[in-house]
Short mmCIF file of C-alpha atoms in Angstrom, two decimals:
data_model
loop_
_atom_site.label_atom_id
_atom_site.label_comp_id
_atom_site.label_asym_id
_atom_site.label_seq_id
_atom_site.Cartn_x
_atom_site.Cartn_y
_atom_site.Cartn_z
CA MET X 1 -38.57 -112.43 -7.47
CA THR X 2 -36.34 -113.26 -5.36
CA GLU X 3 -33.40 -111.09 -4.17
CA GLN X 4 -29.82 -111.20 -5.38
CA THR X 5 -27.33 -110.70 -3.52
CA PRO X 6 -23.67 -107.97 -4.28
CA LEU X 7 -20.40 -110.06 -4.30
CA PRO X 8 -18.25 -107.50 -2.37
CA ASN X 9 -15.86 -107.33 -4.68
CA GLY X 10 -18.29 -106.03 -6.76
CA THR X 11 -17.62 -108.53 -9.62
CA GLY X 12 -21.91 -109.22 -9.90
CA VAL X 13 -24.29 -111.12 -7.78
CA ALA X 14 -24.44 -114.81 -6.01
CA GLY X 15 -25.14 -116.73 -8.80
CA GLU X 16 -23.19 -114.56 -12.38
CA PRO X 17 -19.59 -115.05 -11.98
CA GLY X 18 -16.95 -113.13 -12.38
CA GLY X 19 -16.07 -113.15 -16.16
CA ALA X 20 -13.45 -111.33 -17.54
CA ARG X 21 -14.57 -110.78 -20.21
CA VAL X 22 -17.59 -108.02 -20.38
CA ARG X 23 -19.84 -111.16 -22.72
CA ASP X 24 -19.57 -112.78 -19.56
CA HIS X 25 -21.81 -110.71 -17.45
CA PRO X 26 -25.68 -111.32 -18.88
CA ARG X 27 -27.40 -108.81 -17.24
CA PHE X 28 -25.59 -105.67 -18.37
CA LEU X 29 -25.46 -106.86 -21.33
CA ARG X 30 -29.85 -107.14 -21.54
CA LEU X 31 -29.10 -103.49 -19.56
CA TRP X 32 -26.97 -102.49 -22.55
CA LEU X 33 -29.79 -103.79 -25.52
CA GLY X 34 -32.56 -103.05 -24.32
CA GLN X 35 -31.77 -99.41 -23.78
CA ALA X 36 -30.03 -99.80 -27.00
CA GLY X 37 -33.28 -98.53 -30.29
CA GLY X 38 -34.03 -96.01 -27.49
CA ALA X 39 -31.23 -93.96 -28.14
CA VAL X 40 -31.38 -93.95 -31.81
CA GLY X 41 -34.70 -92.88 -30.70
CA ASP X 42 -33.62 -89.77 -29.17
CA GLN X 43 -31.36 -89.18 -31.70
CA LEU X 44 -33.93 -89.95 -34.48
CA LEU X 45 -36.38 -87.62 -32.97
CA PRO X 46 -34.89 -83.71 -33.28
CA VAL X 47 -33.73 -84.59 -36.20
CA ALA X 48 -36.49 -85.21 -37.85
CA LEU X 49 -38.48 -82.46 -36.73
CA SER X 50 -35.86 -79.72 -37.48
CA LEU X 51 -36.04 -80.65 -41.07
CA TYR X 52 -40.09 -80.88 -40.60
CA ILE X 53 -39.79 -77.27 -39.17
CA LEU X 54 -37.18 -76.32 -42.42
CA ARG X 55 -40.08 -77.97 -45.09
CA GLU X 56 -43.19 -75.99 -43.67
CA GLY X 57 -40.95 -72.43 -44.16
CA GLY X 58 -38.99 -72.27 -40.71
CA GLY X 59 -35.59 -71.04 -39.99
CA ALA X 60 -32.24 -71.46 -37.74
CA ALA X 61 -34.14 -69.80 -34.70
CA ASP X 62 -37.05 -72.29 -35.12
CA VAL X 63 -34.16 -74.98 -35.50
CA GLY X 64 -33.04 -73.76 -32.36
CA LEU X 65 -35.48 -73.77 -30.92
CA ILE X 66 -36.54 -77.77 -31.72
CA LEU X 67 -32.89 -77.81 -30.38
CA ALA X 68 -33.10 -75.80 -27.46
CA GLY X 69 -36.80 -77.67 -26.17
CA ARG X 70 -34.15 -80.87 -25.64
CA ALA X 71 -31.45 -79.67 -24.17
CA ILE X 72 -33.99 -77.58 -21.43
CA ALA X 73 -35.43 -80.63 -20.31
CA LEU X 74 -32.11 -81.96 -20.04
CA VAL X 75 -30.99 -79.51 -17.91
CA GLY X 76 -34.34 -79.18 -15.97
CA CYS X 77 -34.50 -82.76 -15.50
CA LEU X 78 -31.35 -84.42 -14.82
CA LEU X 79 -30.75 -83.79 -11.95
CA ILE X 80 -34.24 -85.11 -10.25
CA GLY X 81 -33.33 -88.12 -12.50
CA GLY X 82 -30.03 -88.73 -11.00
CA ILE X 83 -31.85 -88.39 -7.47
CA ILE X 84 -34.52 -90.45 -8.48
CA ALA X 85 -31.62 -92.51 -9.45
CA ASP X 86 -30.54 -93.13 -6.06
CA ARG X 87 -33.50 -93.93 -4.02
CA MET X 88 -35.87 -95.98 -6.15
CA ARG X 89 -34.56 -99.07 -8.22
CA ARG X 90 -32.55 -97.83 -11.10
CA THR X 91 -34.20 -100.38 -13.44
CA ARG X 92 -38.03 -99.17 -12.63
CA VAL X 93 -36.19 -95.35 -13.63
CA LEU X 94 -35.92 -96.78 -17.18
CA ILE X 95 -38.81 -98.56 -17.44
CA GLY X 96 -40.71 -95.54 -16.28
CA ALA X 97 -38.94 -93.30 -18.91
CA ASP X 98 -39.19 -96.07 -22.08
CA CYS X 99 -42.56 -96.16 -21.57
CA PHE X 100 -43.42 -92.48 -21.77
CA ARG X 101 -41.32 -91.83 -24.10
CA ALA X 102 -43.27 -94.18 -26.09
CA VAL X 103 -46.79 -92.18 -25.34
CA VAL X 104 -45.37 -89.34 -25.85
CA LEU X 105 -44.36 -90.41 -29.06
CA LEU X 106 -48.07 -92.45 -30.57
CA ALA X 107 -50.01 -88.98 -29.12
CA THR X 108 -47.60 -87.42 -31.18
CA ALA X 109 -47.87 -89.38 -34.28
CA LEU X 110 -52.31 -89.36 -34.31
CA LEU X 111 -52.17 -86.12 -33.86
CA LEU X 112 -49.66 -84.54 -36.02
CA THR X 113 -51.74 -82.78 -38.59
CA ARG X 114 -53.85 -80.87 -35.78
CA LEU X 115 -50.47 -79.26 -33.99
CA PRO X 116 -49.44 -75.67 -34.23
CA LEU X 117 -45.64 -75.93 -35.59
CA GLY X 118 -45.52 -73.85 -31.62
CA LEU X 119 -46.04 -76.90 -30.36
CA LEU X 120 -43.06 -79.10 -31.82
CA PRO X 121 -40.49 -78.07 -28.89
CA VAL X 122 -43.06 -78.50 -26.06
CA ILE X 123 -42.53 -82.63 -27.93
CA THR X 124 -38.67 -82.77 -27.94
CA ALA X 125 -38.56 -81.26 -24.90
CA LEU X 126 -41.76 -83.96 -23.52
CA VAL X 127 -39.21 -86.40 -24.91
CA GLY X 128 -36.24 -84.72 -23.50
CA ALA X 129 -37.73 -84.92 -19.92
CA GLY X 130 -37.86 -89.50 -20.48
CA GLU X 131 -33.99 -89.25 -21.46
CA ALA X 132 -32.95 -86.94 -18.89
CA LEU X 133 -34.30 -89.52 -16.39
CA SER X 134 -32.61 -92.29 -17.74
CA ARG X 135 -29.60 -91.01 -18.07
CA PRO X 136 -28.15 -91.38 -14.67
CA ALA X 137 -29.83 -94.39 -14.37
CA TYR X 138 -28.51 -96.40 -16.71
CA ARG X 139 -24.62 -95.11 -16.11
CA SER X 140 -25.31 -95.73 -12.32
CA LEU X 141 -26.11 -99.14 -13.15
CA VAL X 142 -22.71 -99.66 -15.14
CA PRO X 143 -20.38 -100.75 -11.90
CA ALA X 144 -23.69 -102.50 -10.28
CA LEU X 145 -23.33 -105.72 -13.09
CA LEU X 146 -19.36 -105.57 -13.84
CA PRO X 147 -15.85 -105.62 -12.23
CA ASP X 148 -13.78 -102.47 -11.97
CA ARG X 149 -11.23 -103.71 -14.67
CA LEU X 150 -13.49 -104.10 -17.14
CA LEU X 151 -15.16 -100.18 -16.78
CA GLU X 152 -13.85 -99.13 -19.41
CA ARG X 153 -14.84 -101.61 -22.06
CA GLY X 154 -18.28 -101.52 -20.18
CA ASN X 155 -18.63 -97.52 -20.74
CA ALA X 156 -17.05 -97.90 -24.17
CA LEU X 157 -19.82 -100.23 -25.49
CA VAL X 158 -22.70 -98.41 -23.40
CA SER X 159 -20.91 -94.93 -25.70
CA ALA X 160 -20.59 -96.99 -29.20
CA VAL X 161 -24.92 -97.88 -28.80
CA HIS X 162 -24.73 -94.06 -27.92
CA ARG X 163 -22.72 -93.05 -30.86
CA GLY X 164 -23.69 -96.18 -33.76
CA SER X 165 -27.66 -94.45 -32.55
CA ALA X 166 -26.65 -91.05 -33.57
CA VAL X 167 -25.47 -92.61 -36.88
CA LEU X 168 -28.61 -94.70 -37.79
CA GLY X 169 -30.99 -91.55 -36.12
CA ALA X 170 -29.48 -88.78 -38.37
CA LEU X 171 -29.92 -90.48 -41.55
CA ALA X 172 -33.29 -92.51 -39.72
CA GLY X 173 -34.62 -88.69 -39.56
CA ALA X 174 -33.43 -87.33 -42.66
CA ALA X 175 -35.38 -90.38 -44.73
CA ALA X 176 -38.18 -89.84 -42.36
CA VAL X 177 -38.95 -87.12 -43.95
CA THR X 178 -37.77 -87.00 -47.26
CA LEU X 179 -39.23 -90.90 -48.52
CA ILE X 180 -41.64 -91.79 -45.82
CA GLY X 181 -42.74 -88.82 -43.53
CA ILE X 182 -41.99 -87.88 -39.83
CA ARG X 183 -45.57 -89.53 -39.10
CA PRO X 184 -44.80 -93.31 -39.63
CA ALA X 185 -41.61 -92.55 -37.97
CA LEU X 186 -42.96 -91.64 -35.19
CA LEU X 187 -44.73 -94.21 -34.67
CA ILE X 188 -42.00 -96.74 -35.05
CA THR X 189 -39.52 -94.29 -32.58
CA SER X 190 -42.62 -94.81 -30.09
CA ALA X 191 -42.65 -98.39 -30.18
CA VAL X 192 -38.82 -99.06 -30.16
CA PHE X 193 -39.18 -97.74 -27.00
CA ALA X 194 -41.98 -99.33 -25.95
CA VAL X 195 -40.00 -102.69 -26.64
CA GLY X 196 -36.70 -100.80 -24.27
CA ALA X 197 -38.95 -101.13 -21.86
CA VAL X 198 -40.11 -104.95 -21.92
CA ALA X 199 -36.34 -105.51 -22.17
CA VAL X 200 -35.61 -104.16 -19.47
CA LEU X 201 -37.47 -105.97 -17.17
CA ARG X 202 -35.49 -109.13 -17.90
CA VAL X 203 -32.80 -107.66 -15.96
CA PRO X 204 -32.68 -107.97 -12.42
CA GLU X 205 -30.86 -105.43 -9.92
CA ALA X 206 -30.16 -106.13 -6.60
CA ALA X 207 -30.86 -104.51 -3.23
CA ARG X 208 -29.34 -101.33 -2.68
CA LYS X 209 -28.29 -100.17 1.56
CA THR X 210 -30.56 -96.88 1.49
CA GLY X 211 -29.52 -94.39 4.45
CA PRO X 212 -32.21 -92.17 5.52
CA ARG X 213 -33.49 -90.25 2.42
CA SER X 214 -33.00 -86.05 2.66
CA ALA X 215 -35.53 -84.04 0.54
CA ILE X 216 -34.69 -83.51 -2.46
CA LEU X 217 -32.78 -79.88 -2.42
CA GLY X 218 -30.40 -81.42 0.93
CA GLU X 219 -29.82 -84.23 -1.96
CA ALA X 220 -28.62 -83.25 -4.82
CA ALA X 221 -26.77 -80.70 -1.95
CA GLU X 222 -25.47 -83.13 -0.81
CA GLY X 223 -24.10 -84.05 -5.12
CA LEU X 224 -23.17 -80.59 -5.34
CA ARG X 225 -20.38 -80.58 -1.79
CA ALA X 226 -19.48 -84.02 -3.18
CA ILE X 227 -18.59 -83.04 -6.45
CA ARG X 228 -16.88 -79.23 -4.61
CA ARG X 229 -14.21 -81.38 -2.86
CA ARG X 230 -12.93 -82.62 -6.06
CA PRO X 231 -11.92 -79.35 -8.45
CA TRP X 232 -10.20 -81.46 -10.64
CA VAL X 233 -13.87 -82.58 -11.29
CA MET X 234 -15.74 -79.13 -11.44
CA VAL X 235 -13.71 -77.56 -13.80
CA VAL X 236 -14.08 -79.77 -16.72
CA MET X 237 -17.75 -80.27 -16.08
CA GLY X 238 -16.54 -76.01 -16.66
CA THR X 239 -15.22 -77.17 -19.85
CA VAL X 240 -17.18 -78.71 -21.26
CA CYS X 241 -20.25 -76.36 -20.72
CA LEU X 242 -18.01 -73.99 -22.32
CA HIS X 243 -17.96 -76.80 -25.36
CA LEU X 244 -21.73 -77.17 -25.92
CA PHE X 245 -22.42 -73.70 -25.51
CA ALA X 246 -20.57 -72.46 -28.15
CA GLY X 247 -19.69 -75.29 -29.99
CA ALA X 248 -22.26 -77.38 -30.48
CA ALA X 249 -24.74 -75.12 -30.94
CA THR X 250 -23.23 -73.20 -32.51
CA ALA X 251 -22.91 -75.86 -35.19
CA LEU X 252 -25.36 -77.59 -34.92
CA THR X 253 -28.03 -74.86 -35.31
CA LEU X 254 -26.55 -73.66 -38.54
CA LEU X 255 -25.52 -76.96 -40.35
CA PRO X 256 -29.44 -77.73 -41.42
CA VAL X 257 -29.52 -74.10 -42.67
CA ILE X 258 -26.35 -74.47 -44.68
CA ALA X 259 -26.58 -77.28 -45.48
CA ARG X 260 -30.06 -77.12 -47.23
CA ASP X 261 -28.53 -73.37 -49.03
CA GLU X 262 -25.20 -75.11 -49.76
CA PHE X 263 -25.58 -78.82 -49.90
CA GLY X 264 -28.21 -79.23 -51.87
CA GLY X 265 -30.31 -80.61 -49.14
CA GLU X 266 -31.47 -82.54 -46.39
CA ILE X 267 -29.51 -85.82 -46.54
CA ALA X 268 -26.52 -84.31 -46.45
CA TYR X 269 -27.44 -83.42 -42.65
CA GLY X 270 -27.85 -86.15 -41.83
CA TYR X 271 -25.03 -87.07 -43.30
CA VAL X 272 -22.81 -84.95 -41.40
CA LEU X 273 -25.06 -85.77 -38.45
CA ALA X 274 -24.11 -89.72 -39.18
CA ALA X 275 -20.56 -89.17 -39.74
CA LEU X 276 -19.66 -87.66 -36.15
CA GLY X 277 -21.66 -91.03 -34.47
CA LEU X 278 -19.10 -92.72 -37.56
CA GLY X 279 -15.95 -91.13 -35.85
CA ALA X 280 -16.79 -92.19 -32.47
CA LEU X 281 -16.75 -95.92 -33.64
CA PRO X 282 -12.56 -96.00 -33.55
CA ALA X 283 -12.51 -94.45 -30.31
CA ILE X 284 -15.01 -96.93 -28.33
CA ALA X 285 -12.45 -99.82 -29.11
CA VAL X 286 -9.09 -97.05 -28.45
CA ALA X 287 -10.65 -95.95 -25.06
CA GLY X 288 -11.80 -99.78 -24.42
CA ARG X 289 -8.26 -101.10 -24.73
CA LEU X 290 -5.99 -98.76 -24.00
CA ARG X 291 -5.49 -97.23 -20.14
CA PRO X 292 -3.01 -94.40 -19.95
CA LYS X 293 -1.71 -92.84 -16.42
CA ALA X 294 -2.55 -88.97 -18.42
CA ARG X 295 -5.98 -89.41 -19.23
CA GLY X 296 -7.19 -86.64 -18.74
CA THR X 297 -4.18 -85.22 -20.51
CA VAL X 298 -5.09 -87.58 -22.84
CA SER X 299 -8.91 -85.94 -23.47
CA MET X 300 -8.16 -82.76 -22.95
CA THR X 301 -5.81 -82.11 -25.65
CA ALA X 302 -7.96 -84.06 -27.74
CA LEU X 303 -10.83 -81.99 -27.10
CA THR X 304 -9.46 -78.74 -29.45
CA CYS X 305 -10.07 -80.95 -32.52
CA TYR X 306 -14.07 -80.30 -31.01
CA ALA X 307 -13.41 -76.85 -32.54
CA LEU X 308 -13.36 -78.58 -36.20
CA LEU X 309 -17.39 -78.07 -35.85
CA PRO X 310 -17.94 -74.95 -36.02
CA LEU X 311 -15.16 -74.06 -37.48
CA SER X 312 -16.01 -76.70 -41.11
CA LEU X 313 -19.17 -74.76 -41.00
CA VAL X 314 -16.51 -71.28 -41.27
CA GLY X 315 -17.41 -71.43 -45.82
CA PRO X 316 -18.39 -73.42 -45.81
CA LEU X 317 -15.67 -76.21 -46.64
CA PRO X 318 -16.67 -78.68 -49.43
CA LEU X 319 -19.53 -81.25 -47.54
CA PRO X 320 -17.18 -84.33 -47.92
CA LEU X 321 -14.56 -82.31 -45.59
CA VAL X 322 -16.89 -80.90 -43.48
CA VAL X 323 -17.86 -84.73 -43.02
CA VAL X 324 -14.78 -85.38 -42.39
CA SER X 325 -14.81 -82.64 -39.67
CA PHE X 326 -17.74 -83.58 -37.60
CA ALA X 327 -15.66 -87.46 -37.42
CA ILE X 328 -13.35 -86.18 -36.11
CA GLY X 329 -15.36 -84.11 -34.20
CA GLY X 330 -17.14 -87.05 -32.78
CA PHE X 331 -13.80 -89.32 -31.99
CA VAL X 332 -11.81 -86.67 -30.04
CA VAL X 333 -15.09 -87.14 -27.35
CA GLU X 334 -16.00 -90.66 -27.38
CA LEU X 335 -12.09 -91.00 -26.19
CA TYR X 336 -12.87 -88.04 -23.75
CA PHE X 337 -15.89 -89.51 -22.39
CA VAL X 338 -15.08 -93.41 -21.86
CA TYR X 339 -12.29 -91.68 -19.80
CA TRP X 340 -14.38 -89.25 -17.95
CA VAL X 341 -17.01 -92.01 -17.12
CA SER X 342 -15.35 -94.79 -15.83
CA ALA X 343 -12.95 -91.80 -13.19
CA LEU X 344 -16.31 -91.25 -12.32
CA GLN X 345 -17.16 -94.67 -10.98
CA ARG X 346 -14.31 -94.89 -9.53
CA ALA X 347 -13.83 -90.89 -8.10
CA PHE X 348 -17.56 -91.35 -5.98
CA PRO X 349 -19.80 -93.89 -3.47
CA GLU X 350 -22.21 -96.26 -5.22
CA ASP X 351 -24.54 -94.49 -3.60
CA GLN X 352 -23.79 -90.98 -5.55
CA LEU X 353 -23.62 -92.29 -8.75
CA GLY X 354 -26.47 -91.22 -9.80
CA LYS X 355 -26.94 -87.93 -8.40
CA VAL X 356 -23.48 -87.14 -9.88
CA PHE X 357 -23.73 -87.88 -13.23
CA ALA X 358 -26.58 -86.48 -13.01
CA MET X 359 -25.03 -83.06 -12.39
CA ASP X 360 -22.27 -83.46 -14.34
CA GLN X 361 -25.26 -84.34 -17.16
CA LEU X 362 -26.82 -80.59 -15.46
CA GLY X 363 -23.46 -79.21 -16.11
CA ALA X 364 -22.96 -80.40 -20.06
CA TYR X 365 -26.80 -78.84 -20.79
CA ALA X 366 -26.60 -76.46 -18.49
CA LEU X 367 -25.84 -72.88 -21.13
CA LEU X 368 -26.98 -75.39 -24.51
CA PRO X 369 -30.48 -73.63 -24.34
CA VAL X 370 -28.66 -70.54 -23.87
CA GLY X 371 -26.81 -70.94 -26.60
CA TYR X 372 -29.38 -72.93 -29.86
CA LEU X 373 -31.70 -69.39 -28.77
CA LEU X 374 -28.63 -67.00 -28.99
CA VAL X 375 -27.28 -68.57 -32.59
CA GLY X 376 -29.78 -66.68 -34.93
CA PRO X 377 -29.77 -63.44 -32.78
CA LEU X 378 -25.72 -63.36 -33.26
CA VAL X 379 -25.34 -64.49 -37.18
CA GLU X 380 -28.00 -61.39 -37.57
CA LEU X 381 -25.71 -58.86 -35.59
CA PHE X 382 -22.77 -60.05 -36.27
CA GLY X 383 -22.84 -62.82 -39.38
CA THR X 384 -22.59 -66.41 -39.31
CA THR X 385 -19.11 -66.37 -40.19
CA PRO X 386 -18.28 -64.44 -36.75
CA THR X 387 -20.03 -66.53 -34.53
CA LEU X 388 -18.65 -70.05 -36.46
CA VAL X 389 -15.01 -68.86 -35.30
CA GLY X 390 -16.11 -67.75 -31.85
CA GLY X 391 -18.01 -70.59 -30.97
CA GLY X 392 -13.99 -73.14 -32.24
CA VAL X 393 -11.79 -70.75 -30.24
CA VAL X 394 -14.11 -70.34 -26.98
CA VAL X 395 -13.84 -74.67 -27.60
CA ALA X 396 -9.79 -74.46 -28.37
CA ALA X 397 -8.66 -72.33 -25.36
CA SER X 398 -10.94 -73.92 -22.72
CA SER X 399 -9.62 -77.39 -23.93
CA LEU X 400 -6.17 -76.02 -22.83
CA LEU X 401 -6.66 -74.36 -19.62
CA CYS X 402 -8.08 -76.21 -18.10
CA LEU X 403 -5.32 -78.76 -18.10
CA LEU X 404 -3.81 -75.58 -15.55
CA VAL X 405 -6.36 -77.93 -12.88
CA PRO X 406 -4.33 -80.30 -10.14
CA GLY X 407 -5.87 -83.90 -10.82
CA VAL X 408 -7.56 -82.95 -14.81
CA ALA X 409 -4.44 -84.21 -16.61
CA ARG X 410 -5.07 -88.28 -14.53
CA PHE X 411 -8.59 -87.44 -14.64
CA GLU X 412 -7.88 -88.66 -10.16
CA ASN X 413 -8.92 -86.96 -6.87
CA VAL X 414 -5.37 -85.18 -5.86
CA THR X 415 -4.14 -86.51 -2.40
CA GLU X 416 -2.49 -84.33 0.54
CA ASP X 417 0.67 -86.48 0.29
CA LYS X 418 3.03 -84.55 -2.17
CA GLY X 419 -0.45 -83.86 -4.63
CA LYS X 420 0.01 -87.03 -5.70
CA THR X 421 -3.16 -88.73 -7.04
CA THR X 422 -5.39 -91.66 -6.71
CA GLY X 423 -8.08 -93.40 -8.69
CA GLN X 424 -9.04 -95.04 -5.74
CA ARG X 425 -12.84 -94.87 -4.53
CA VAL X 426 -12.73 -92.91 -1.52
CA PRO X 427 -15.53 -92.74 1.48
CA GLU X 428 -17.25 -89.78 2.25
CA SER X 429 -17.07 -87.38 5.28
CA ARG X 430 -20.65 -87.27 6.40
#
C-alpha cells in the first residue's frame, strides 16, 4: 500500500479534502464505524456475566469481582497500550485488539459449561485487556484524521458510539441472560469484534516520524513528566479517579443487587444502566457544538451531579427517579469527557498522545478495582446507606475542590505571562 503524506495543517492526507464537516473526512468515519460494534461488546460482557453469576447464587462481592476483573485489566494494560500506540501503527493495534477479544469470547462461549464461576472474572480481565490496548490508539488517531476545528465534533461522535453502546450493551446483556442465554450472546459478540477488525483494515494510516525509541519504562517516565508539567491535568485526573473509586464502584456494584431485591428483577438493572448511556447523548450534541471559554468550570461543576449515582440508590428512590438520576450522571460525564479529550489533544504533542491518553485512563481506573473489592466489606461493616452516601459526598466535594488549581477552569496550559492560559499545542522541551 502506498504511504500517504500528512498535510502540514493537520487536515488529513494528500488526496483527501480538509472539509469543514466531519462527514467530509471518510478515514475518520471508517474508523468510527469500525469501532462501534466492539464498544457494544465491551459493555455487554460485564453486564451479562454479572447477572449470570447472580443467577448462579452469587452476591454483591461476586459481582464486584466480575467488574474488578475488567478494571484491573484496564489499569494493568492501558500504559502498555499507550506506549504501543506511539510505537506502532495505531490501526494495527486496533485490529490486533479486536481479534484478541473475538478469540477469547469464542473460546468462552464454547467452554462455558465447563468453566468454574471463579474463572469468570478472568474472562472479563482478558477482554478488558483488549479494550485497554485499543483505547489509546483510537483516541490518538482522531487528531490525525480531523482538523483542529473539528476535534470537539469528532470526539463527540466517538463518545456517541461509546455511550450508545452503553445503552445497547446494558439492554443486550440483561436480555441475553433473560431471553436467550449467555452463550449465544458471547458468540454474537465475538463475531462483532471480528467484523470490527475487518472494518479497520480499510483505514489507511499515514506514517509518523518517530525519534529513537527508549525502553518502555523510559517512555512511561517521559509521558509522566509531560503530564507533571501541567498540574491542571494531574489534578483533573486525580479527581476523576476519586469519582470512579467512590461513586461508580459503589453504585455499579450495588445496583444489580438492589435491582433484584427492590425493583423486581434483572431487566430493571438493564434499564438503569441504559439510562446512564442515554443521558449522555444530549451532552454529546451540546459539547460538540458549544465551546465555552471556561470549559473546565462548566465540566467540573456539572460533575458534582455524578454523585446522584450512589445517592439515588439510598433507600432506594423509586425506579423512575433512579433512572433519571443515572441519566443525569451520564449527561454530566459526557459533557466533561468531550471537553477533556479535546483539551488533551491540544495540550500535548502528537507523538505523546498515546502515552498521555493511556495515563489518563490509567489514572482514572487506578483505584476502581479497589473500589469494587471494598464495596462488599464496607457494606458488611457500615451498611448499604452509609456506603452509598459516603461515595456521593466524595464525588461532589472533589469536583469543586479541583477548580482551585490554576488551569483547571479553562482546561488550558498556564503560561508564565501573568498567569494567562493557552489552548494551543506547545512544544516539549526534551
